[in-house]
């Protein structure tokens, strides 16, 4: 926790002041379990409140598409979709403000892959997940996949059903050796017409 907090003074000026945190409350935070923990302290004789968020390390960069730079994600448009881009629209995001978006009025034009190469991945066992939501997709083929050294090692089927009904494709027990090239992704093919969807919250952990 920070040693100082910004205080608003009576003349509306701001300055950093020392904070003393309640150690008993801090020690109750379970750093092995994801969640949010509220902690309390004191500064200049007044109460201070803080929030600690515990989350797993995500080996994917910008997995929630919250950052404007999405260059780490490689999209390959195979069907000529009308719209295929990062979108900032909180009501359509699984979490946060942004997500990946697609839409096309014409039939059989939604077909693409969205993938990312994991950087500096240590040897170990991993889990990959990615969530989708959408509708009007008609016949569809949608699956997440993991490629190791250029070969598909595993895949998980999923689907777009309707607005605000999220489905999470999960691939577990991904065995990675030192020096392996690991690429994770999502393949989407929808007949439509009017197929649309959102992709969000990709994790490799």
JSON list of C-alpha atoms in Angstrom, two decimals:
[
{"chain": "A", "resi": 1, "resn": "UNK", "atom": "CA", "xyz": [0.00, 0.00, 0.00]},
{"chain": "A", "resi": 2, "resn": "UNK", "atom": "CA", "xyz": [1.21, 3.58, -0.62]},
{"chain": "A", "resi": 3, "resn": "UNK", "atom": "CA", "xyz": [2.91, 5.44, 2.20]},
{"chain": "A", "resi": 4, "resn": "UNK", "atom": "CA", "xyz": [1.15, 8.66, 1.22]},
{"chain": "A", "resi": 5, "resn": "UNK", "atom": "CA", "xyz": [-2.26, 9.78, -0.04]},
{"chain": "A", "resi": 6, "resn": "UNK", "atom": "CA", "xyz": [-3.42, 12.96, -1.71]},
{"chain": "A", "resi": 7, "resn": "UNK", "atom": "CA", "xyz": [-5.38, 15.18, 0.68]},
{"chain": "A", "resi": 8, "resn": "UNK", "atom": "CA", "xyz": [-7.66, 18.09, -0.21]},
{"chain": "A", "resi": 9, "resn": "UNK", "atom": "CA", "xyz": [-6.96, 20.96, 2.20]},
{"chain": "A", "resi": 10, "resn": "UNK", "atom": "CA", "xyz": [-9.45, 23.54, 3.50]},
{"chain": "A", "resi": 11, "resn": "UNK", "atom": "CA", "xyz": [-8.25, 26.07, 0.91]},
{"chain": "A", "resi": 12, "resn": "UNK", "atom": "CA", "xyz": [-8.93, 23.47, -1.83]},
{"chain": "A", "resi": 13, "resn": "UNK", "atom": "CA", "xyz": [-5.22, 22.92, -2.42]},
{"chain": "A", "resi": 14, "resn": "UNK", "atom": "CA", "xyz": [-3.87, 19.37, -2.57]},
{"chain": "A", "resi": 15, "resn": "UNK", "atom": "CA", "xyz": [-0.84, 17.80, -0.96]},
{"chain": "A", "resi": 16, "resn": "UNK", "atom": "CA", "xyz": [0.53, 14.37, -0.16]},
{"chain": "A", "resi": 17, "resn": "UNK", "atom": "CA", "xyz": [0.24, 13.31, 3.48]},
{"chain": "A", "resi": 18, "resn": "UNK", "atom": "CA", "xyz": [1.47, 10.19, 5.34]},
{"chain": "A", "resi": 19, "resn": "UNK", "atom": "CA", "xyz": [-0.96, 7.27, 5.71]},
{"chain": "A", "resi": 20, "resn": "UNK", "atom": "CA", "xyz": [-1.00, 4.56, 8.36]},
{"chain": "A", "resi": 21, "resn": "UNK", "atom": "CA", "xyz": [-2.84, 1.43, 7.21]},
{"chain": "A", "resi": 22, "resn": "UNK", "atom": "CA", "xyz": [-4.61, -1.01, 9.49]},
{"chain": "A", "resi": 23, "resn": "UNK", "atom": "CA", "xyz": [-2.23, -3.99, 9.48]},
{"chain": "A", "resi": 24, "resn": "UNK", "atom": "CA", "xyz": [-4.85, -6.44, 10.76]},
{"chain": "A", "resi": 25, "resn": "UNK", "atom": "CA", "xyz": [-7.10, -5.65, 7.78]},
{"chain": "A", "resi": 26, "resn": "UNK", "atom": "CA", "xyz": [-4.17, -5.86, 5.35]},
{"chain": "A", "resi": 27, "resn": "UNK", "atom": "CA", "xyz": [-3.12, -9.26, 6.67]},
{"chain": "A", "resi": 28, "resn": "UNK", "atom": "CA", "xyz": [-6.65, -10.56, 6.03]},
{"chain": "A", "resi": 29, "resn": "UNK", "atom": "CA", "xyz": [-6.27, -9.98, 2.27]},
{"chain": "A", "resi": 30, "resn": "UNK", "atom": "CA", "xyz": [-5.99, -13.36, 0.51]},
{"chain": "A", "resi": 31, "resn": "UNK", "atom": "CA", "xyz": [-3.47, -12.79, -2.28]},
{"chain": "A", "resi": 32, "resn": "UNK", "atom": "CA", "xyz": [-4.04, -16.35, -3.57]},
{"chain": "A", "resi": 33, "resn": "UNK", "atom": "CA", "xyz": [-7.70, -15.72, -4.41]},
{"chain": "A", "resi": 34, "resn": "UNK", "atom": "CA", "xyz": [-9.07, -13.32, -7.02]},
{"chain": "A", "resi": 35, "resn": "UNK", "atom": "CA", "xyz": [-11.31, -10.59, -5.64]},
{"chain": "A", "resi": 36, "resn": "UNK", "atom": "CA", "xyz": [-11.57, -7.06, -4.30]},
{"chain": "A", "resi": 37, "resn": "UNK", "atom": "CA", "xyz": [-10.68, -6.17, -0.72]},
{"chain": "A", "resi": 38, "resn": "UNK", "atom": "CA", "xyz": [-11.46, -2.92, 1.07]},
{"chain": "A", "resi": 39, "resn": "UNK", "atom": "CA", "xyz": [-8.84, -1.70, 3.51]},
{"chain": "A", "resi": 40, "resn": "UNK", "atom": "CA", "xyz": [-8.79, 1.18, 5.99]},
{"chain": "A", "resi": 41, "resn": "UNK", "atom": "CA", "xyz": [-6.19, 3.55, 7.38]},
{"chain": "A", "resi": 42, "resn": "UNK", "atom": "CA", "xyz": [-5.66, 6.96, 8.88]},
{"chain": "A", "resi": 43, "resn": "UNK", "atom": "CA", "xyz": [-4.13, 10.22, 7.65]},
{"chain": "A", "resi": 44, "resn": "UNK", "atom": "CA", "xyz": [-3.97, 13.46, 9.66]},
{"chain": "A", "resi": 45, "resn": "UNK", "atom": "CA", "xyz": [-6.39, 11.88, 12.12]},
{"chain": "A", "resi": 46, "resn": "UNK", "atom": "CA", "xyz": [-8.99, 11.24, 9.42]},
{"chain": "A", "resi": 47, "resn": "UNK", "atom": "CA", "xyz": [-10.12, 7.87, 8.02]},
{"chain": "A", "resi": 48, "resn": "UNK", "atom": "CA", "xyz": [-8.72, 6.67, 4.69]},
{"chain": "A", "resi": 49, "resn": "UNK", "atom": "CA", "xyz": [-10.19, 3.89, 2.58]},
{"chain": "A", "resi": 50, "resn": "UNK", "atom": "CA", "xyz": [-8.45, 1.87, -0.10]},
{"chain": "A", "resi": 51, "resn": "UNK", "atom": "CA", "xyz": [-9.30, -0.94, -2.52]},
{"chain": "A", "resi": 52, "resn": "UNK", "atom": "CA", "xyz": [-6.99, -3.87, -3.32]},
{"chain": "A", "resi": 53, "resn": "UNK", "atom": "CA", "xyz": [-7.75, -5.91, -6.44]},
{"chain": "A", "resi": 54, "resn": "UNK", "atom": "CA", "xyz": [-6.20, -9.39, -6.61]},
{"chain": "A", "resi": 55, "resn": "UNK", "atom": "CA", "xyz": [-6.10, -11.01, -10.07]},
{"chain": "A", "resi": 56, "resn": "UNK", "atom": "CA", "xyz": [-4.17, -13.75, -11.81]},
{"chain": "A", "resi": 57, "resn": "UNK", "atom": "CA", "xyz": [-1.23, -12.80, -13.99]},
{"chain": "A", "resi": 58, "resn": "UNK", "atom": "CA", "xyz": [-2.40, -12.64, -17.60]},
{"chain": "A", "resi": 59, "resn": "UNK", "atom": "CA", "xyz": [0.30, -13.53, -20.13]},
{"chain": "A", "resi": 60, "resn": "UNK", "atom": "CA", "xyz": [-1.73, -11.88, -22.90]},
{"chain": "A", "resi": 61, "resn": "UNK", "atom": "CA", "xyz": [-1.30, -8.18, -23.53]},
{"chain": "A", "resi": 62, "resn": "UNK", "atom": "CA", "xyz": [-4.45, -6.04, -23.58]},
{"chain": "A", "resi": 63, "resn": "UNK", "atom": "CA", "xyz": [-6.64, -9.11, -23.09]},
{"chain": "A", "resi": 64, "resn": "UNK", "atom": "CA", "xyz": [-9.66, -6.95, -22.28]},
{"chain": "A", "resi": 65, "resn": "UNK", "atom": "CA", "xyz": [-9.11, -4.54, -25.21]},
{"chain": "A", "resi": 66, "resn": "UNK", "atom": "CA", "xyz": [-9.18, -1.62, -22.77]},
{"chain": "A", "resi": 67, "resn": "UNK", "atom": "CA", "xyz": [-6.02, -0.05, -24.20]},
{"chain": "A", "resi": 68, "resn": "UNK", "atom": "CA", "xyz": [-6.37, 1.82, -27.47]},
{"chain": "A", "resi": 69, "resn": "UNK", "atom": "CA", "xyz": [-3.28, 0.10, -28.91]},
{"chain": "A", "resi": 70, "resn": "UNK", "atom": "CA", "xyz": [-4.41, -3.33, -30.17]},
{"chain": "A", "resi": 71, "resn": "UNK", "atom": "CA", "xyz": [-1.36, -3.96, -32.36]},
{"chain": "A", "resi": 72, "resn": "UNK", "atom": "CA", "xyz": [-0.52, -7.06, -30.30]},
{"chain": "A", "resi": 73, "resn": "UNK", "atom": "CA", "xyz": [-3.70, -8.65, -31.67]},
{"chain": "A", "resi": 74, "resn": "UNK", "atom": "CA", "xyz": [-3.54, -9.92, -35.25]},
{"chain": "A", "resi": 75, "resn": "UNK", "atom": "CA", "xyz": [-6.87, -9.99, -37.10]},
{"chain": "A", "resi": 76, "resn": "UNK", "atom": "CA", "xyz": [-7.16, -11.81, -40.43]},
{"chain": "A", "resi": 77, "resn": "UNK", "atom": "CA", "xyz": [-10.35, -10.95, -42.31]},
{"chain": "A", "resi": 78, "resn": "UNK", "atom": "CA", "xyz": [-11.20, -13.95, -44.50]},
{"chain": "A", "resi": 79, "resn": "UNK", "atom": "CA", "xyz": [-14.71, -12.96, -45.59]},
{"chain": "A", "resi": 80, "resn": "UNK", "atom": "CA", "xyz": [-14.83, -9.19, -46.00]},
{"chain": "A", "resi": 81, "resn": "UNK", "atom": "CA", "xyz": [-16.86, -8.23, -42.91]},
{"chain": "A", "resi": 82, "resn": "UNK", "atom": "CA", "xyz": [-18.28, -4.70, -42.95]},
{"chain": "A", "resi": 83, "resn": "UNK", "atom": "CA", "xyz": [-17.11, -3.93, -39.40]},
{"chain": "A", "resi": 84, "resn": "UNK", "atom": "CA", "xyz": [-14.21, -5.55, -37.57]},
{"chain": "A", "resi": 85, "resn": "UNK", "atom": "CA", "xyz": [-12.50, -3.44, -34.92]},
{"chain": "A", "resi": 86, "resn": "UNK", "atom": "CA", "xyz": [-12.00, -2.53, -31.26]},
{"chain": "A", "resi": 87, "resn": "UNK", "atom": "CA", "xyz": [-15.09, -0.81, -29.89]},
{"chain": "A", "resi": 88, "resn": "UNK", "atom": "CA", "xyz": [-15.60, 1.30, -26.78]},
{"chain": "A", "resi": 89, "resn": "UNK", "atom": "CA", "xyz": [-19.18, 0.65, -25.65]},
{"chain": "A", "resi": 90, "resn": "UNK", "atom": "CA", "xyz": [-19.52, -0.28, -21.94]},
{"chain": "A", "resi": 91, "resn": "UNK", "atom": "CA", "xyz": [-23.04, -1.70, -22.29]},
{"chain": "A", "resi": 92, "resn": "UNK", "atom": "CA", "xyz": [-21.69, -4.34, -24.72]},
{"chain": "A", "resi": 93, "resn": "UNK", "atom": "CA", "xyz": [-18.49, -5.17, -22.83]},
{"chain": "A", "resi": 94, "resn": "UNK", "atom": "CA", "xyz": [-18.23, -8.18, -20.54]},
{"chain": "A", "resi": 95, "resn": "UNK", "atom": "CA", "xyz": [-16.00, -6.12, -18.28]},
{"chain": "A", "resi": 96, "resn": "UNK", "atom": "CA", "xyz": [-14.64, -2.59, -18.49]},
{"chain": "A", "resi": 97, "resn": "UNK", "atom": "CA", "xyz": [-15.34, -0.22, -21.37]},
{"chain": "A", "resi": 98, "resn": "UNK", "atom": "CA", "xyz": [-14.08, -1.90, -24.54]},
{"chain": "A", "resi": 99, "resn": "UNK", "atom": "CA", "xyz": [-14.10, -5.14, -26.55]},
{"chain": "A", "resi": 100, "resn": "UNK", "atom": "CA", "xyz": [-13.58, -6.46, -30.11]},
{"chain": "A", "resi": 101, "resn": "UNK", "atom": "CA", "xyz": [-16.59, -5.97, -32.40]},
{"chain": "A", "resi": 102, "resn": "UNK", "atom": "CA", "xyz": [-17.82, -7.39, -35.70]},
{"chain": "A", "resi": 103, "resn": "UNK", "atom": "CA", "xyz": [-20.89, -6.86, -37.89]},
{"chain": "A", "resi": 104, "resn": "UNK", "atom": "CA", "xyz": [-21.90, -7.49, -41.49]},
{"chain": "A", "resi": 105, "resn": "UNK", "atom": "CA", "xyz": [-25.28, -7.12, -43.21]},
{"chain": "A", "resi": 106, "resn": "UNK", "atom": "CA", "xyz": [-24.40, -9.46, -46.09]},
{"chain": "A", "resi": 107, "resn": "UNK", "atom": "CA", "xyz": [-24.52, -13.23, -45.83]},
{"chain": "A", "resi": 108, "resn": "UNK", "atom": "CA", "xyz": [-21.34, -15.27, -45.47]},
{"chain": "A", "resi": 109, "resn": "UNK", "atom": "CA", "xyz": [-19.02, -12.29, -45.03]},
{"chain": "A", "resi": 110, "resn": "UNK", "atom": "CA", "xyz": [-18.16, -12.80, -41.36]},
{"chain": "A", "resi": 111, "resn": "UNK", "atom": "CA", "xyz": [-15.14, -15.08, -41.30]},
{"chain": "A", "resi": 112, "resn": "UNK", "atom": "CA", "xyz": [-11.98, -14.08, -39.47]},
{"chain": "A", "resi": 113, "resn": "UNK", "atom": "CA", "xyz": [-9.34, -15.03, -36.93]},
{"chain": "A", "resi": 114, "resn": "UNK", "atom": "CA", "xyz": [-8.20, -12.94, -33.99]},
{"chain": "A", "resi": 115, "resn": "UNK", "atom": "CA", "xyz": [-4.98, -14.09, -32.37]},
{"chain": "A", "resi": 116, "resn": "UNK", "atom": "CA", "xyz": [-2.00, -13.12, -30.27]},
{"chain": "A", "resi": 117, "resn": "UNK", "atom": "CA", "xyz": [1.46, -14.59, -29.75]},
{"chain": "A", "resi": 118, "resn": "UNK", "atom": "CA", "xyz": [2.33, -15.00, -26.07]},
{"chain": "A", "resi": 119, "resn": "UNK", "atom": "CA", "xyz": [5.65, -13.31, -25.26]},
{"chain": "A", "resi": 120, "resn": "UNK", "atom": "CA", "xyz": [8.39, -14.77, -23.01]},
{"chain": "A", "resi": 121, "resn": "UNK", "atom": "CA", "xyz": [6.18, -17.60, -21.76]},
{"chain": "A", "resi": 122, "resn": "UNK", "atom": "CA", "xyz": [7.97, -19.76, -19.15]},
{"chain": "A", "resi": 123, "resn": "UNK", "atom": "CA", "xyz": [7.65, -23.53, -19.30]},
{"chain": "A", "resi": 124, "resn": "UNK", "atom": "CA", "xyz": [4.57, -24.76, -17.46]},
{"chain": "A", "resi": 125, "resn": "UNK", "atom": "CA", "xyz": [0.88, -25.65, -17.63]},
{"chain": "A", "resi": 126, "resn": "UNK", "atom": "CA", "xyz": [-1.54, -22.94, -18.75]},
{"chain": "A", "resi": 127, "resn": "UNK", "atom": "CA", "xyz": [-5.23, -22.16, -19.22]},
{"chain": "A", "resi": 128, "resn": "UNK", "atom": "CA", "xyz": [-6.61, -20.05, -22.09]},
{"chain": "A", "resi": 129, "resn": "UNK", "atom": "CA", "xyz": [-10.06, -18.50, -22.09]},
{"chain": "A", "resi": 130, "resn": "UNK", "atom": "CA", "xyz": [-11.93, -15.96, -24.18]},
{"chain": "A", "resi": 131, "resn": "UNK", "atom": "CA", "xyz": [-15.56, -14.80, -24.04]},
{"chain": "A", "resi": 132, "resn": "UNK", "atom": "CA", "xyz": [-18.04, -14.05, -26.85]},
{"chain": "A", "resi": 133, "resn": "UNK", "atom": "CA", "xyz": [-21.51, -12.55, -27.12]},
{"chain": "A", "resi": 134, "resn": "UNK", "atom": "CA", "xyz": [-23.67, -11.75, -30.14]},
{"chain": "A", "resi": 135, "resn": "UNK", "atom": "CA", "xyz": [-26.57, -12.72, -32.36]},
{"chain": "A", "resi": 136, "resn": "UNK", "atom": "CA", "xyz": [-28.18, -13.03, -35.81]},
{"chain": "A", "resi": 137, "resn": "UNK", "atom": "CA", "xyz": [-25.28, -15.27, -36.77]},
{"chain": "A", "resi": 138, "resn": "UNK", "atom": "CA", "xyz": [-27.20, -18.05, -38.56]},
{"chain": "A", "resi": 139, "resn": "UNK", "atom": "CA", "xyz": [-25.06, -21.08, -39.20]},
{"chain": "A", "resi": 140, "resn": "UNK", "atom": "CA", "xyz": [-21.77, -20.61, -37.45]},
{"chain": "A", "resi": 141, "resn": "UNK", "atom": "CA", "xyz": [-18.44, -22.18, -36.68]},
{"chain": "A", "resi": 142, "resn": "UNK", "atom": "CA", "xyz": [-16.75, -20.56, -33.70]},
{"chain": "A", "resi": 143, "resn": "UNK", "atom": "CA", "xyz": [-13.88, -21.92, -31.65]},
{"chain": "A", "resi": 144, "resn": "UNK", "atom": "CA", "xyz": [-10.88, -20.82, -29.64]},
{"chain": "A", "resi": 145, "resn": "UNK", "atom": "CA", "xyz": [-7.54, -22.47, -30.29]},
{"chain": "A", "resi": 146, "resn": "UNK", "atom": "CA", "xyz": [-3.97, -22.80, -29.10]},
{"chain": "A", "resi": 147, "resn": "UNK", "atom": "CA", "xyz": [-1.07, -23.24, -31.50]},
{"chain": "A", "resi": 148, "resn": "UNK", "atom": "CA", "xyz": [2.31, -24.46, -30.28]},
{"chain": "A", "resi": 149, "resn": "UNK", "atom": "CA", "xyz": [5.22, -24.18, -32.69]},
{"chain": "A", "resi": 150, "resn": "UNK", "atom": "CA", "xyz": [2.85, -23.67, -35.61]},
{"chain": "A", "resi": 151, "resn": "UNK", "atom": "CA", "xyz": [0.62, -26.68, -34.90]},
{"chain": "A", "resi": 152, "resn": "UNK", "atom": "CA", "xyz": [-2.90, -26.57, -33.42]},
{"chain": "A", "resi": 153, "resn": "UNK", "atom": "CA", "xyz": [-2.53, -28.16, -29.99]},
{"chain": "A", "resi": 154, "resn": "UNK", "atom": "CA", "xyz": [-6.11, -27.74, -28.78]},
{"chain": "A", "resi": 155, "resn": "UNK", "atom": "CA", "xyz": [-9.43, -26.04, -29.57]},
{"chain": "A", "resi": 156, "resn": "UNK", "atom": "CA", "xyz": [-12.75, -25.36, -27.85]},
{"chain": "A", "resi": 157, "resn": "UNK", "atom": "CA", "xyz": [-16.10, -24.83, -29.60]},
{"chain": "A", "resi": 158, "resn": "UNK", "atom": "CA", "xyz": [-18.36, -21.95, -28.58]},
{"chain": "A", "resi": 159, "resn": "UNK", "atom": "CA", "xyz": [-21.19, -19.90, -30.12]},
{"chain": "A", "resi": 160, "resn": "UNK", "atom": "CA", "xyz": [-22.93, -16.54, -30.39]},
{"chain": "A", "resi": 161, "resn": "UNK", "atom": "CA", "xyz": [-26.54, -16.73, -29.19]},
{"chain": "A", "resi": 162, "resn": "UNK", "atom": "CA", "xyz": [-28.07, -13.38, -28.20]},
{"chain": "A", "resi": 163, "resn": "UNK", "atom": "CA", "xyz": [-27.35, -10.00, -26.63]},
{"chain": "A", "resi": 164, "resn": "UNK", "atom": "CA", "xyz": [-25.82, -10.07, -23.15]},
{"chain": "A", "resi": 165, "resn": "UNK", "atom": "CA", "xyz": [-25.52, -13.86, -23.12]},
{"chain": "A", "resi": 166, "resn": "UNK", "atom": "CA", "xyz": [-21.79, -14.44, -22.79]},
{"chain": "A", "resi": 167, "resn": "UNK", "atom": "CA", "xyz": [-20.10, -17.76, -23.49]},
{"chain": "A", "resi": 168, "resn": "UNK", "atom": "CA", "xyz": [-16.55, -18.46, -22.40]},
{"chain": "A", "resi": 169, "resn": "UNK", "atom": "CA", "xyz": [-14.41, -20.95, -24.33]},
{"chain": "A", "resi": 170, "resn": "UNK", "atom": "CA", "xyz": [-11.87, -22.55, -21.99]},
{"chain": "A", "resi": 171, "resn": "UNK", "atom": "CA", "xyz": [-8.82, -24.62, -22.92]},
{"chain": "A", "resi": 172, "resn": "UNK", "atom": "CA", "xyz": [-6.99, -26.14, -19.95]},
{"chain": "A", "resi": 173, "resn": "UNK", "atom": "CA", "xyz": [-3.81, -28.16, -19.40]},
{"chain": "A", "resi": 174, "resn": "UNK", "atom": "CA", "xyz": [-1.79, -26.39, -22.10]},
{"chain": "A", "resi": 175, "resn": "UNK", "atom": "CA", "xyz": [1.69, -27.85, -21.74]},
{"chain": "A", "resi": 176, "resn": "UNK", "atom": "CA", "xyz": [4.43, -25.42, -22.73]},
{"chain": "A", "resi": 177, "resn": "UNK", "atom": "CA", "xyz": [8.14, -26.20, -22.91]},
{"chain": "A", "resi": 178, "resn": "UNK", "atom": "CA", "xyz": [10.93, -23.66, -22.66]},
{"chain": "A", "resi": 179, "resn": "UNK", "atom": "CA", "xyz": [11.34, -21.89, -26.00]},
{"chain": "A", "resi": 180, "resn": "UNK", "atom": "CA", "xyz": [7.96, -22.94, -27.44]},
{"chain": "A", "resi": 181, "resn": "UNK", "atom": "CA", "xyz": [6.19, -20.47, -29.73]},
{"chain": "A", "resi": 182, "resn": "UNK", "atom": "CA", "xyz": [2.63, -20.16, -28.39]},
{"chain": "A", "resi": 183, "resn": "UNK", "atom": "CA", "xyz": [-0.22, -18.45, -30.26]},
{"chain": "A", "resi": 184, "resn": "UNK", "atom": "CA", "xyz": [-3.79, -18.28, -28.94]},
{"chain": "A", "resi": 185, "resn": "UNK", "atom": "CA", "xyz": [-6.77, -17.17, -30.96]},
{"chain": "A", "resi": 186, "resn": "UNK", "atom": "CA", "xyz": [-10.41, -17.30, -31.95]},
{"chain": "A", "resi": 187, "resn": "UNK", "atom": "CA", "xyz": [-11.91, -18.39, -35.26]},
{"chain": "A", "resi": 188, "resn": "UNK", "atom": "CA", "xyz": [-15.32, -16.96, -36.19]},
{"chain": "A", "resi": 189, "resn": "UNK", "atom": "CA", "xyz": [-17.45, -17.87, -39.23]},
{"chain": "A", "resi": 190, "resn": "UNK", "atom": "CA", "xyz": [-21.12, -16.80, -39.36]},
{"chain": "A", "resi": 191, "resn": "UNK", "atom": "CA", "xyz": [-23.55, -17.04, -42.29]},
{"chain": "A", "resi": 192, "resn": "UNK", "atom": "CA", "xyz": [-25.78, -14.16, -41.14]},
{"chain": "A", "resi": 193, "resn": "UNK", "atom": "CA", "xyz": [-27.19, -12.01, -42.63]},
{"chain": "A", "resi": 194, "resn": "UNK", "atom": "CA", "xyz": [-26.73, -9.26, -40.08]},
{"chain": "A", "resi": 195, "resn": "UNK", "atom": "CA", "xyz": [-24.32, -11.28, -37.96]},
{"chain": "A", "resi": 196, "resn": "UNK", "atom": "CA", "xyz": [-22.84, -9.29, -35.09]},
{"chain": "A", "resi": 197, "resn": "UNK", "atom": "CA", "xyz": [-20.80, -10.03, -32.02]},
{"chain": "A", "resi": 198, "resn": "UNK", "atom": "CA", "xyz": [-18.45, -8.92, -29.26]},
{"chain": "A", "resi": 199, "resn": "UNK", "atom": "CA", "xyz": [-15.25, -10.58, -28.03]},
{"chain": "A", "resi": 200, "resn": "UNK", "atom": "CA", "xyz": [-13.79, -9.78, -24.63]},
{"chain": "A", "resi": 201, "resn": "UNK", "atom": "CA", "xyz": [-11.75, -10.89, -21.61]},
{"chain": "A", "resi": 202, "resn": "UNK", "atom": "CA", "xyz": [-9.02, -13.09, -23.10]},
{"chain": "A", "resi": 203, "resn": "UNK", "atom": "CA", "xyz": [-6.70, -14.70, -20.56]},
{"chain": "A", "resi": 204, "resn": "UNK", "atom": "CA", "xyz": [-3.68, -16.96, -20.68]},
{"chain": "A", "resi": 205, "resn": "UNK", "atom": "CA", "xyz": [-2.76, -17.88, -17.12]}
]
